[in-house]
CSV table of C-alpha atoms and ligand atoms in Angstrom, one decimal:
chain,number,residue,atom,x,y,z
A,1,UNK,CA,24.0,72.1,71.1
A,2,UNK,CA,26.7,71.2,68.5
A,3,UNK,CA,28.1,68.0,68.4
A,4,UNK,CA,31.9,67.6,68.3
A,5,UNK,CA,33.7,65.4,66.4
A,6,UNK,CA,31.2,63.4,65.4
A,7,UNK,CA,34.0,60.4,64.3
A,8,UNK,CA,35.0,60.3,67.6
A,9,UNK,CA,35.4,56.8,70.0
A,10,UNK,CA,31.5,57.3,70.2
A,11,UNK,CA,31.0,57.5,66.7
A,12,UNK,CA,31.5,55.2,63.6
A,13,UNK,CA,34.2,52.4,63.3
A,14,UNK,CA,35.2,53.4,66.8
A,15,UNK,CA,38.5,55.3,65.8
A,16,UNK,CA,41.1,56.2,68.0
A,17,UNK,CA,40.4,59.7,68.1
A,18,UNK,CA,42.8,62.2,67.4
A,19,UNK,CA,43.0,65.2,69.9
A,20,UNK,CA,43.2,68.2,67.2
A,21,UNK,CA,43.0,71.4,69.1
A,22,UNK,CA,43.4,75.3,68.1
A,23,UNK,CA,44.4,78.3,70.2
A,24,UNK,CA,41.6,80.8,70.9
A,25,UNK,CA,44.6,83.0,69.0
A,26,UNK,CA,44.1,80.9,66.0
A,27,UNK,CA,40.9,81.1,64.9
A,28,UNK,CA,40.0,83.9,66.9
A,29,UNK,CA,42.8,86.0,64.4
A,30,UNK,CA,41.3,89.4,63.1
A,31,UNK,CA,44.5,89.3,60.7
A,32,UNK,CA,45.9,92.2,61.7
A,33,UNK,CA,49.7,92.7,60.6
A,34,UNK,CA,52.4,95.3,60.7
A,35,UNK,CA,51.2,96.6,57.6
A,36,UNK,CA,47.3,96.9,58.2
A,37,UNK,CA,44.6,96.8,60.9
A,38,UNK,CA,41.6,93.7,61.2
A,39,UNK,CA,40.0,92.3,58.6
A,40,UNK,CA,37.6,90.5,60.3
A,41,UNK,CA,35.4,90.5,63.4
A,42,UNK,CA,36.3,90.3,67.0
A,43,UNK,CA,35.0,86.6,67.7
A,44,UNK,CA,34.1,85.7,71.5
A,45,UNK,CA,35.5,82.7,72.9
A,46,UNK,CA,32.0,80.9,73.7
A,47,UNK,CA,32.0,82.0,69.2
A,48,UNK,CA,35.2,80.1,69.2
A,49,UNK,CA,34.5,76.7,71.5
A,50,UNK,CA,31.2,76.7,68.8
A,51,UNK,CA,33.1,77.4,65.8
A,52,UNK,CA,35.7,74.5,66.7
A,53,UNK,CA,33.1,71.9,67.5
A,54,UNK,CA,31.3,72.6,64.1
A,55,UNK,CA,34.7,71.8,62.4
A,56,UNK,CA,35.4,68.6,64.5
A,57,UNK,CA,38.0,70.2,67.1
A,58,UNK,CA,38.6,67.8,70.3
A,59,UNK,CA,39.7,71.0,72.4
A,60,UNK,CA,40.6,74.6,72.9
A,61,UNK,CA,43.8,75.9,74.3
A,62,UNK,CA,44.3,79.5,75.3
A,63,UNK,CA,46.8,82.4,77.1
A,64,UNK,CA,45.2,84.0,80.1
A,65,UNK,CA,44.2,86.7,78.5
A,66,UNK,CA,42.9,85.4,75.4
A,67,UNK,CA,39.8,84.7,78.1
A,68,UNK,CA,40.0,87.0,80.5
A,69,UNK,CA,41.1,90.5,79.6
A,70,UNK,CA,44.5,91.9,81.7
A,71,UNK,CA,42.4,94.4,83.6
A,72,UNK,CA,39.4,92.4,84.3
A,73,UNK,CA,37.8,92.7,87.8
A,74,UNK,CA,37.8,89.6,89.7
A,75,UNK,CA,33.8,89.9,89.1
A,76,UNK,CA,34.0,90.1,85.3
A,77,UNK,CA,36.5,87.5,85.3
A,78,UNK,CA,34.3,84.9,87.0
A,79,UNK,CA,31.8,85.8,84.8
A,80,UNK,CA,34.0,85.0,81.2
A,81,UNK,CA,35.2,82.4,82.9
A,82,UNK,CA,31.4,80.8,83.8
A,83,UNK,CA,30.0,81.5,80.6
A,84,UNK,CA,33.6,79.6,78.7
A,85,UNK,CA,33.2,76.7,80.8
A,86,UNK,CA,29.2,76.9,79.6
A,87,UNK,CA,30.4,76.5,76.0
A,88,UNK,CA,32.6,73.6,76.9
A,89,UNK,CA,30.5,71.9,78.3
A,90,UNK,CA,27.6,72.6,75.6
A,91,UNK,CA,29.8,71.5,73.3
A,92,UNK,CA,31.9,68.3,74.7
A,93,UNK,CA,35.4,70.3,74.0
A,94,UNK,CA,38.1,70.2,76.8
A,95,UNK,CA,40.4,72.5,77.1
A,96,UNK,CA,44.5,70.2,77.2
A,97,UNK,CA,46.5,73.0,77.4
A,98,UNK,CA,47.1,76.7,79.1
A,99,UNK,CA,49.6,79.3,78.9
A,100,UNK,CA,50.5,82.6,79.7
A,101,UNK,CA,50.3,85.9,77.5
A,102,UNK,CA,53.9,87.3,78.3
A,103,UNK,CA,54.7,89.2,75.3
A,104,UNK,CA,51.4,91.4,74.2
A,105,UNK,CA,51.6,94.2,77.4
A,106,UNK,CA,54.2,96.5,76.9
A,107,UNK,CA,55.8,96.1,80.7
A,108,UNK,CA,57.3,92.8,78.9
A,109,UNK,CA,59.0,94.8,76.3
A,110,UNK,CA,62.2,93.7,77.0
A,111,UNK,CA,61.5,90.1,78.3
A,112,UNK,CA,59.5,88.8,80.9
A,113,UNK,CA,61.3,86.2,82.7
A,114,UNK,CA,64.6,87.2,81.2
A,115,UNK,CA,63.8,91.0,81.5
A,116,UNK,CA,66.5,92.9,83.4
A,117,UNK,CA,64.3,94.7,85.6
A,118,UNK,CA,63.2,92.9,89.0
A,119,UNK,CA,60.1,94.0,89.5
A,120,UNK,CA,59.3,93.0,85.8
A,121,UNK,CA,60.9,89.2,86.4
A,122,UNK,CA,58.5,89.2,89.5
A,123,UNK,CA,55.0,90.2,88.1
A,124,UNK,CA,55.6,88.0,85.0
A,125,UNK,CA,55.9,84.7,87.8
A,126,UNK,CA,53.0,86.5,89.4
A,127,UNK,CA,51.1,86.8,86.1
A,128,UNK,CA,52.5,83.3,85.5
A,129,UNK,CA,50.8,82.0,88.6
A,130,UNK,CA,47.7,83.1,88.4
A,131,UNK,CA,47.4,81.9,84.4
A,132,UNK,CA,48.1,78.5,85.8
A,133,UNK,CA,45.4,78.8,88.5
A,134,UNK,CA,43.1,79.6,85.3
A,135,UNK,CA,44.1,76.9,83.0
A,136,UNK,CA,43.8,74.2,86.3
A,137,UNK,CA,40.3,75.6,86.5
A,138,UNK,CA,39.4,74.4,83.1
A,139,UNK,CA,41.5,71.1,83.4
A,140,UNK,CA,44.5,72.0,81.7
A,141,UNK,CA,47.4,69.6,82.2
A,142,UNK,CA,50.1,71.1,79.4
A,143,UNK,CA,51.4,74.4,80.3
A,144,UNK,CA,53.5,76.3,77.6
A,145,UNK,CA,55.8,78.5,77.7
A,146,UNK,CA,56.8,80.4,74.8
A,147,UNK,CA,59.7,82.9,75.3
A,148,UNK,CA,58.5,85.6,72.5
A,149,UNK,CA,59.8,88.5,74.3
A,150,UNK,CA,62.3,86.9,75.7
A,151,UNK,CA,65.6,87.7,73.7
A,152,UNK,CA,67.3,91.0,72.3
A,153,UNK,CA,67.5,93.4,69.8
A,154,UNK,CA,71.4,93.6,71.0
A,155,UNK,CA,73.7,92.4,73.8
A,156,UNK,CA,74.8,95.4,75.0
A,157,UNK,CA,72.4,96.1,78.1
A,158,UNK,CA,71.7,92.1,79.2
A,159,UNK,CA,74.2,89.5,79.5
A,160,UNK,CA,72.8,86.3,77.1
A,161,UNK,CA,73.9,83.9,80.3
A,162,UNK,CA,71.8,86.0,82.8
A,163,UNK,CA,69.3,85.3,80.5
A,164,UNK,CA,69.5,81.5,80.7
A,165,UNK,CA,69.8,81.8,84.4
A,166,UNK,CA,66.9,83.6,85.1
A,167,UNK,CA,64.7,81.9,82.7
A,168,UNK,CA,65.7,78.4,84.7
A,169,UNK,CA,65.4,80.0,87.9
A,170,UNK,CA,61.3,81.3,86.9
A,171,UNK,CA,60.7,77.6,85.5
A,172,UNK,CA,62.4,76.5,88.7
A,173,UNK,CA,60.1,78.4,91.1
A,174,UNK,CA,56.6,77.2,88.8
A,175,UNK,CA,57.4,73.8,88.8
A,176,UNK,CA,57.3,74.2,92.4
A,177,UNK,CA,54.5,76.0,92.3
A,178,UNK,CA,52.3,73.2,90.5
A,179,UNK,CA,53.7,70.7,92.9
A,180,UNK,CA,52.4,72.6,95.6
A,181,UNK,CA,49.2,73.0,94.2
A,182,UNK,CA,49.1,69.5,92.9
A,183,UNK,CA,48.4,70.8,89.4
A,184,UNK,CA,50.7,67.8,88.0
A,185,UNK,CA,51.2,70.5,84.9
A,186,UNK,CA,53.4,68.7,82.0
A,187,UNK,CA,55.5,72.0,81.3
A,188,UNK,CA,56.2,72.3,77.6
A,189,UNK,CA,58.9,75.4,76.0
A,190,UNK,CA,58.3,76.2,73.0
A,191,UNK,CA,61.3,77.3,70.8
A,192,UNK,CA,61.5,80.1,68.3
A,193,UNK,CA,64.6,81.9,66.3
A,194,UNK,CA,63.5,85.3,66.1
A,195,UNK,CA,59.9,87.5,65.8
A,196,UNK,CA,59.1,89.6,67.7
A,197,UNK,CA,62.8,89.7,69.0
A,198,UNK,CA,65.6,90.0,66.9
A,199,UNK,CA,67.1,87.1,68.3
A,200,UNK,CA,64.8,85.2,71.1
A,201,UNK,CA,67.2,83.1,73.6
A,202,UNK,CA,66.6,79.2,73.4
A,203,UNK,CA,66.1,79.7,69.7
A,204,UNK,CA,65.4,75.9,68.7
A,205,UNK,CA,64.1,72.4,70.4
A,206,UNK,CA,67.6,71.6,70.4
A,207,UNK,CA,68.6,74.3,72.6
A,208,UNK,CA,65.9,73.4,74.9
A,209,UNK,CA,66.2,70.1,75.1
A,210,UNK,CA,69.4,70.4,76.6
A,211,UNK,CA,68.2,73.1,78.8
A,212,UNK,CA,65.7,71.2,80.8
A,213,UNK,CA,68.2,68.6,81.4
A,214,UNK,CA,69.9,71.5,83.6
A,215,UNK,CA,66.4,71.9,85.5
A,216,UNK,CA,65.6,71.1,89.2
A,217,UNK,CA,62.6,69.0,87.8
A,218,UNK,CA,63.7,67.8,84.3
A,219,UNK,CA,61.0,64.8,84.5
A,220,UNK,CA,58.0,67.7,84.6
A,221,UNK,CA,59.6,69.6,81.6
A,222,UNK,CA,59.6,69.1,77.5
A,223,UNK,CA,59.1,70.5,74.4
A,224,UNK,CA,56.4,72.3,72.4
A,225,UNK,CA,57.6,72.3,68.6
A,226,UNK,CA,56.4,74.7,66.0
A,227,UNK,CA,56.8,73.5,62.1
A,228,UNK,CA,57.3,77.1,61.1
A,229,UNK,CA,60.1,78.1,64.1
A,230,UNK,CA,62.5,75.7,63.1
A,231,UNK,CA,61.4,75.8,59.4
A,232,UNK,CA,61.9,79.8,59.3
A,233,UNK,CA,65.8,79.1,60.5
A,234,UNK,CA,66.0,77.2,57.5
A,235,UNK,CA,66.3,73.6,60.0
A,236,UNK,CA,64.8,70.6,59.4
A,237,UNK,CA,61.9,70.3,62.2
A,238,UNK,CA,61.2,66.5,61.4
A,239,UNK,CA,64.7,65.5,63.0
A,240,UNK,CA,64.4,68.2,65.9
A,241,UNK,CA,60.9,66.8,66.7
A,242,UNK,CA,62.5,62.8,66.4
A,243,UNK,CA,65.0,64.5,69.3
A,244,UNK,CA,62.8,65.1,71.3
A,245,UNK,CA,60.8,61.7,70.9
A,246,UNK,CA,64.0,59.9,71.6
A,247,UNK,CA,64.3,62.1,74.6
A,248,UNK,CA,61.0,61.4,75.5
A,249,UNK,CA,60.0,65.0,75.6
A,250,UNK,CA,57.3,65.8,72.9
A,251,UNK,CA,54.9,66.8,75.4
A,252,UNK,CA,52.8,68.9,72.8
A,253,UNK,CA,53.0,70.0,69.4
A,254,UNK,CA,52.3,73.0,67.2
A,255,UNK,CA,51.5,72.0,63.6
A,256,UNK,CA,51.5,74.7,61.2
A,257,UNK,CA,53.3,75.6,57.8
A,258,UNK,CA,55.6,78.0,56.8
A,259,UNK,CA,58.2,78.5,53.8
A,260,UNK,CA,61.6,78.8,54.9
A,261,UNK,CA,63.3,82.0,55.2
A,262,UNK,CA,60.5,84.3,55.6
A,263,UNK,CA,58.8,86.4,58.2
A,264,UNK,CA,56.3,83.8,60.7
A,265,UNK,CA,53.8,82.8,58.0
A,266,UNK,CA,51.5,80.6,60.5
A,267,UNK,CA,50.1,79.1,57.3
A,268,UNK,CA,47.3,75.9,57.2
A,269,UNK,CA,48.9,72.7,58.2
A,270,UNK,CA,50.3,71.4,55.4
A,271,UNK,CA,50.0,74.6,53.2
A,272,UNK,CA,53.5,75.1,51.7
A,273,UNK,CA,55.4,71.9,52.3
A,274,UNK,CA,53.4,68.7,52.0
A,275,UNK,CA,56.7,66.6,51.5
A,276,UNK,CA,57.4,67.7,54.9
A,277,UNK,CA,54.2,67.2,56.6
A,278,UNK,CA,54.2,64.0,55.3
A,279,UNK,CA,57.2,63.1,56.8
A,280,UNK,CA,56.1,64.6,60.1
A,281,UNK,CA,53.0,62.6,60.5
A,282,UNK,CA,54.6,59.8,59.9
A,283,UNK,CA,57.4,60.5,62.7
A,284,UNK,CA,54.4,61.1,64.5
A,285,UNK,CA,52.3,57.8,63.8
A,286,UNK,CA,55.1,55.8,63.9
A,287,UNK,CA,56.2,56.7,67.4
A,288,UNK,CA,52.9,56.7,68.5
A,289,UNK,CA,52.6,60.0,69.5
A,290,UNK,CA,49.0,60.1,71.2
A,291,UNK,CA,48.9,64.0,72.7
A,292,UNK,CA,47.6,66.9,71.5
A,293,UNK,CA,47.8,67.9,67.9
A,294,UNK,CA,47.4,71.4,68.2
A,295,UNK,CA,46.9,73.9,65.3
A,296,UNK,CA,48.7,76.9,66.0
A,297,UNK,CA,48.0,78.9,62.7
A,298,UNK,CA,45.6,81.2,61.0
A,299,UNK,CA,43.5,81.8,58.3
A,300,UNK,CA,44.9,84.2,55.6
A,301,UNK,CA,44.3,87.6,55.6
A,302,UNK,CA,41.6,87.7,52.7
A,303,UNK,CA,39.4,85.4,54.6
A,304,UNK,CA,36.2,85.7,56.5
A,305,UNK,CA,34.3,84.5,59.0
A,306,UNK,CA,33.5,81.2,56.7
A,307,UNK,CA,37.0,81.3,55.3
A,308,UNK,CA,38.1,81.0,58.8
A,309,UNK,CA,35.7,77.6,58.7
A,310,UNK,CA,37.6,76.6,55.9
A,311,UNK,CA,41.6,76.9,57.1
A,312,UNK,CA,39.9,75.2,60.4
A,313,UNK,CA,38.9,72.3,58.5
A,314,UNK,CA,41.7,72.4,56.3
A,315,UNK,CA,44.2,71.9,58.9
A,316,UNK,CA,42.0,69.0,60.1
A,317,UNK,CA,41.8,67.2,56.9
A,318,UNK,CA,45.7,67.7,56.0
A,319,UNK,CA,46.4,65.9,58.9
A,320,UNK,CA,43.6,62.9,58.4
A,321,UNK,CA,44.8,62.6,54.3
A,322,UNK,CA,48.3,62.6,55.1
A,323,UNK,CA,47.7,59.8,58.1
A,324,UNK,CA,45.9,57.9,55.2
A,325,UNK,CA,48.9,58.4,53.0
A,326,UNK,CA,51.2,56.9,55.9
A,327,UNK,CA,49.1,53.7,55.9
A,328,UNK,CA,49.6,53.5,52.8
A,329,UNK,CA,53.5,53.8,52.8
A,330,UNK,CA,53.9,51.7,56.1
A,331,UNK,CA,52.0,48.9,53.8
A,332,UNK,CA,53.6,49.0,50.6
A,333,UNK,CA,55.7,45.8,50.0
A,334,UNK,CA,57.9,47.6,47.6
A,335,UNK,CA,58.1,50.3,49.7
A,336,UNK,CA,59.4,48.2,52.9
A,337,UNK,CA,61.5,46.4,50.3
A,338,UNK,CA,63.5,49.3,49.8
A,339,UNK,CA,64.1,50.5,53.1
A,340,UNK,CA,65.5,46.9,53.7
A,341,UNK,CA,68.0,47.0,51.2
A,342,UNK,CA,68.5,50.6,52.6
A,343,UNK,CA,69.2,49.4,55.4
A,344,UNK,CA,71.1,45.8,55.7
A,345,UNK,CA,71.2,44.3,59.4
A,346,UNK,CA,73.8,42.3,60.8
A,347,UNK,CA,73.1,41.0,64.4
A,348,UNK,CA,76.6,39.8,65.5
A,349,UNK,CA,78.2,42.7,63.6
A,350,UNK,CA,75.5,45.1,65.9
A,351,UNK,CA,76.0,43.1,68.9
A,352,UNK,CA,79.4,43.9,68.7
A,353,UNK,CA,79.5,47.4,67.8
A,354,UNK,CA,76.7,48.2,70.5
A,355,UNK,CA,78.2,46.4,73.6
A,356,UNK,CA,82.1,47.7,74.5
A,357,UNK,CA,84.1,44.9,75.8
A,358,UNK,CA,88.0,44.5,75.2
A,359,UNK,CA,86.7,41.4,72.9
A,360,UNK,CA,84.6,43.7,70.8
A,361,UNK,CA,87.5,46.3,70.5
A,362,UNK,CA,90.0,43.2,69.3
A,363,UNK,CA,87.5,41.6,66.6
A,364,UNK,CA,86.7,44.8,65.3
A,365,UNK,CA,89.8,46.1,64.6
A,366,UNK,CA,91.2,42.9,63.1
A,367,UNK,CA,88.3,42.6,61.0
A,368,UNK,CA,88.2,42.9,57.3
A,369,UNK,CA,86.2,45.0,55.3
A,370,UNK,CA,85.2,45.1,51.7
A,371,UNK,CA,85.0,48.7,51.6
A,372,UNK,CA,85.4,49.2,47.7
A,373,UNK,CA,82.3,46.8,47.0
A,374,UNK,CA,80.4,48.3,50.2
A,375,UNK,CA,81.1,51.4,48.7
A,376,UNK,CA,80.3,50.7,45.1
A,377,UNK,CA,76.4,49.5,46.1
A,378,UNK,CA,73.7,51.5,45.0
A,379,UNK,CA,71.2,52.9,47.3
A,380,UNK,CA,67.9,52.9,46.2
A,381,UNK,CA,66.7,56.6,47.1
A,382,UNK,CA,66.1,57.8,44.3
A,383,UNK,CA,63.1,55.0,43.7
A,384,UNK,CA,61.8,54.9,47.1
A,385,UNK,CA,61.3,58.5,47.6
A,386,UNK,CA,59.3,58.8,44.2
A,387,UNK,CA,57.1,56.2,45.2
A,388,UNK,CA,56.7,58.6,48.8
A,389,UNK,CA,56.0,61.1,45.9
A,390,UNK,CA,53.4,59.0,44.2
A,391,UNK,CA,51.4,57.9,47.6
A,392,UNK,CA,51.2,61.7,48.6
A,393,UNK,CA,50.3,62.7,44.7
A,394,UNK,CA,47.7,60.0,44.9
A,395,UNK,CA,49.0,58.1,42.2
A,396,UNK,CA,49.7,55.0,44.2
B,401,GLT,C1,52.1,83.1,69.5
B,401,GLT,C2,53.3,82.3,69.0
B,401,GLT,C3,53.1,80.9,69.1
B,401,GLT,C4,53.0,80.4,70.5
B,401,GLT,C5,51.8,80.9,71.2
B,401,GLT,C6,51.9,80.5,72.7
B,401,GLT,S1,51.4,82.5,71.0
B,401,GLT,O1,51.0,83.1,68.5
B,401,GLT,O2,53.5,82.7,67.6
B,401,GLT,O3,54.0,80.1,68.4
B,401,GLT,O4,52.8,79.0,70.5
B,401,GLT,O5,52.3,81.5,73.5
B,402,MN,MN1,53.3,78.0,68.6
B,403,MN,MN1,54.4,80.6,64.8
């Protein structure tokens, strides 16, 4: 039997423990692209659950058929599914979150949800369904939704609103459909610009964000944001994830990396922009985000099975060092110095300004401002983000 997360509440220094999970997708990659076939083994999920425990994973997530293949008997499916929750238990990992593979068949060629074809919109709630029985079975209580397929190549065969209408009307009927079944799913949508669509509908948080606000059951609904999605629109994904805090929608989160501007890189948390991911654990520790922190990435192509060990781990310790480095920030007196002067208060200026009253329109438009000498004040960036600099370099 192999432990998991050995640092856990159980272990040493009783540490909140983080919930760092991976996709069977992720580690289970054979790194197979549009250019070239495998590179590495086929590796079981009862593998995986082992593989992630070793490395200090708190859980697994999966798509339906990631377990259970599309054409399995009801027979064989027990049977993966028996042996998976074997592992689990074994092992001590859980499985937070479930979704459904609506992208990898060719019937969802042109869209699942958003396809134009009936009987396509109709097995993909069906398919749907019975996913969500599965990830129920094995405690799931996120659900995702990812929209890969659903987009277009071009506009002229499906109107773009038709799209948004249908795909409210499937997340309509599921959130329905957990109710009834008292799943209490937390339904989280996942955005993404483009890949494997030329243009995917719902293409950022943003976009979604104001969608679910249009949904029958907007409380059950938020957001799954992937670094590299908004990062490969050339967006910056700290302030659409610090959207969806303030909305109170993060329900989940994909941590990845990804340089901007390229095809979807799915690198090692923290691989190509450690500036960024610096700033994103902090968004992150300072809002007290406390759900899942799940990896959805891959090892690079040249790896094997160990090198798959090793982006695992990577993407564990990226996270723990950068934490470390946000102590450190948070606690530096010249640091919190800085951002004061950054950012002068005034309370009865604020009260004013944050309260509308026919007094508060009067005072502040008599009032006088020193706009030359506000104006003329330096603001002390330029220090305080090369001290960020130095705490992430480990220089201070
Ligand atoms: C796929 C995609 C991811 C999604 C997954 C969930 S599958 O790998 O690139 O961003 O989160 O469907
Ligand atoms: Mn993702
Ligand atoms: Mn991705």
């Amino acid at each position: 039997m192999v432990k998991a997360n050995p640092s856990g509440p159980s272990g040493a220094a009783g540490k909140a423990r983080e919930k760092f999970t991976f996709g069977l997708w992720t580690v289970g990659n054979i790194g197979r692209d549009p250019f070239g076939g495998p590179v590495r083994e086929v590796i079981s999920p009862v593998e995986i659950v082992k593989l992630l425990a070793e490395v200090g994973a708190y859980g697994v997530n999966m798509h339906d058929n990631d377990l259970v293949p599309i054409d399995a008997s009801p027979a064989k499916q027990k049977q993966i599914v028996d042996d998976f929750k074997k592992a689990l238990s074994d092992t001590g990992l859980v499985v937070p979150m479930a979704t459904t593979n609506l992208f990898s068949d060719p019937v969802f060629k042109d869209g699942a949800f958003t396809s134009g074809d009936s009987q396509v919109r109709a097995y993909a709630l069906q398919k749907t369904m019975r996913a969500m029985d599965l990830g129920a079975e094995l405690g799931a209580k996120i659900y995702v939704f990812w929209g890969g397929r659903e987009g277009a190549e071009t506009d002229a065969g499906k109107d773009p609103v038709d799209g948004i209408k249908r795909f409210r009307e499937a997340i309509n009927f599921l959130c329905q459909y957990s109710m009834q079944n008292n799943y209490n799913y937390r339904f989280a949508l996942e955005a993404k610009p483009n890949e494997p669509r030329g243009h995917i509908y719902l293409a950022t948080t943003g976009n979604y964000l104001a969608f679910i606000e249009t949904l029958d059951y907007p409380e059950m609904v938020g957001v799954n944001p992937e670094v590299a999605h908004e990062t490969m629109a050339g967006l910056n994904f700290v302030h659409h994830v610090a959207q969806a805090i303030e909305a109170g929608k993060l329900f989940h989160i994909d941590l990845n990396d990804q340089e901007s501007g390229r095809y979807d890189q799915d690198y090692r948390f923290g691989a190509a922009n450690i500036k960024q991911a610096f700033y994103l654990v902090k968004l992150l520790v300072d809002h007290g985000y406390d759900g899942p922190l799940h990896f959805d990435a891959h090892a690079y192509r040249t790896e094997d099975y160990e090198g798959v060990k090793d982006f695992a781990r990577g993407c564990i310790r990226n996270y723990q060092l950068l934490k470390k480095k946000v102590a450190r920030f948070n606690k530096d007196a010249e640091i919190q110095q800085l951002i004061k002067r950054i950012n002068p208060a005034d309370e009865k200026l604020d009260a004013l300004a944050g309260n509308f009253s026919e007094n508060a329109v009067r005072q502040l438009k008599s009032m006088k401002f020193d706009r030359k000498a506000i104006g003329a004040r330096g603001i002390p960036y330029e220090r305080l983000d090369q001290l960020a600099m130095e705490i992430i370099m480990g220089e201070r």
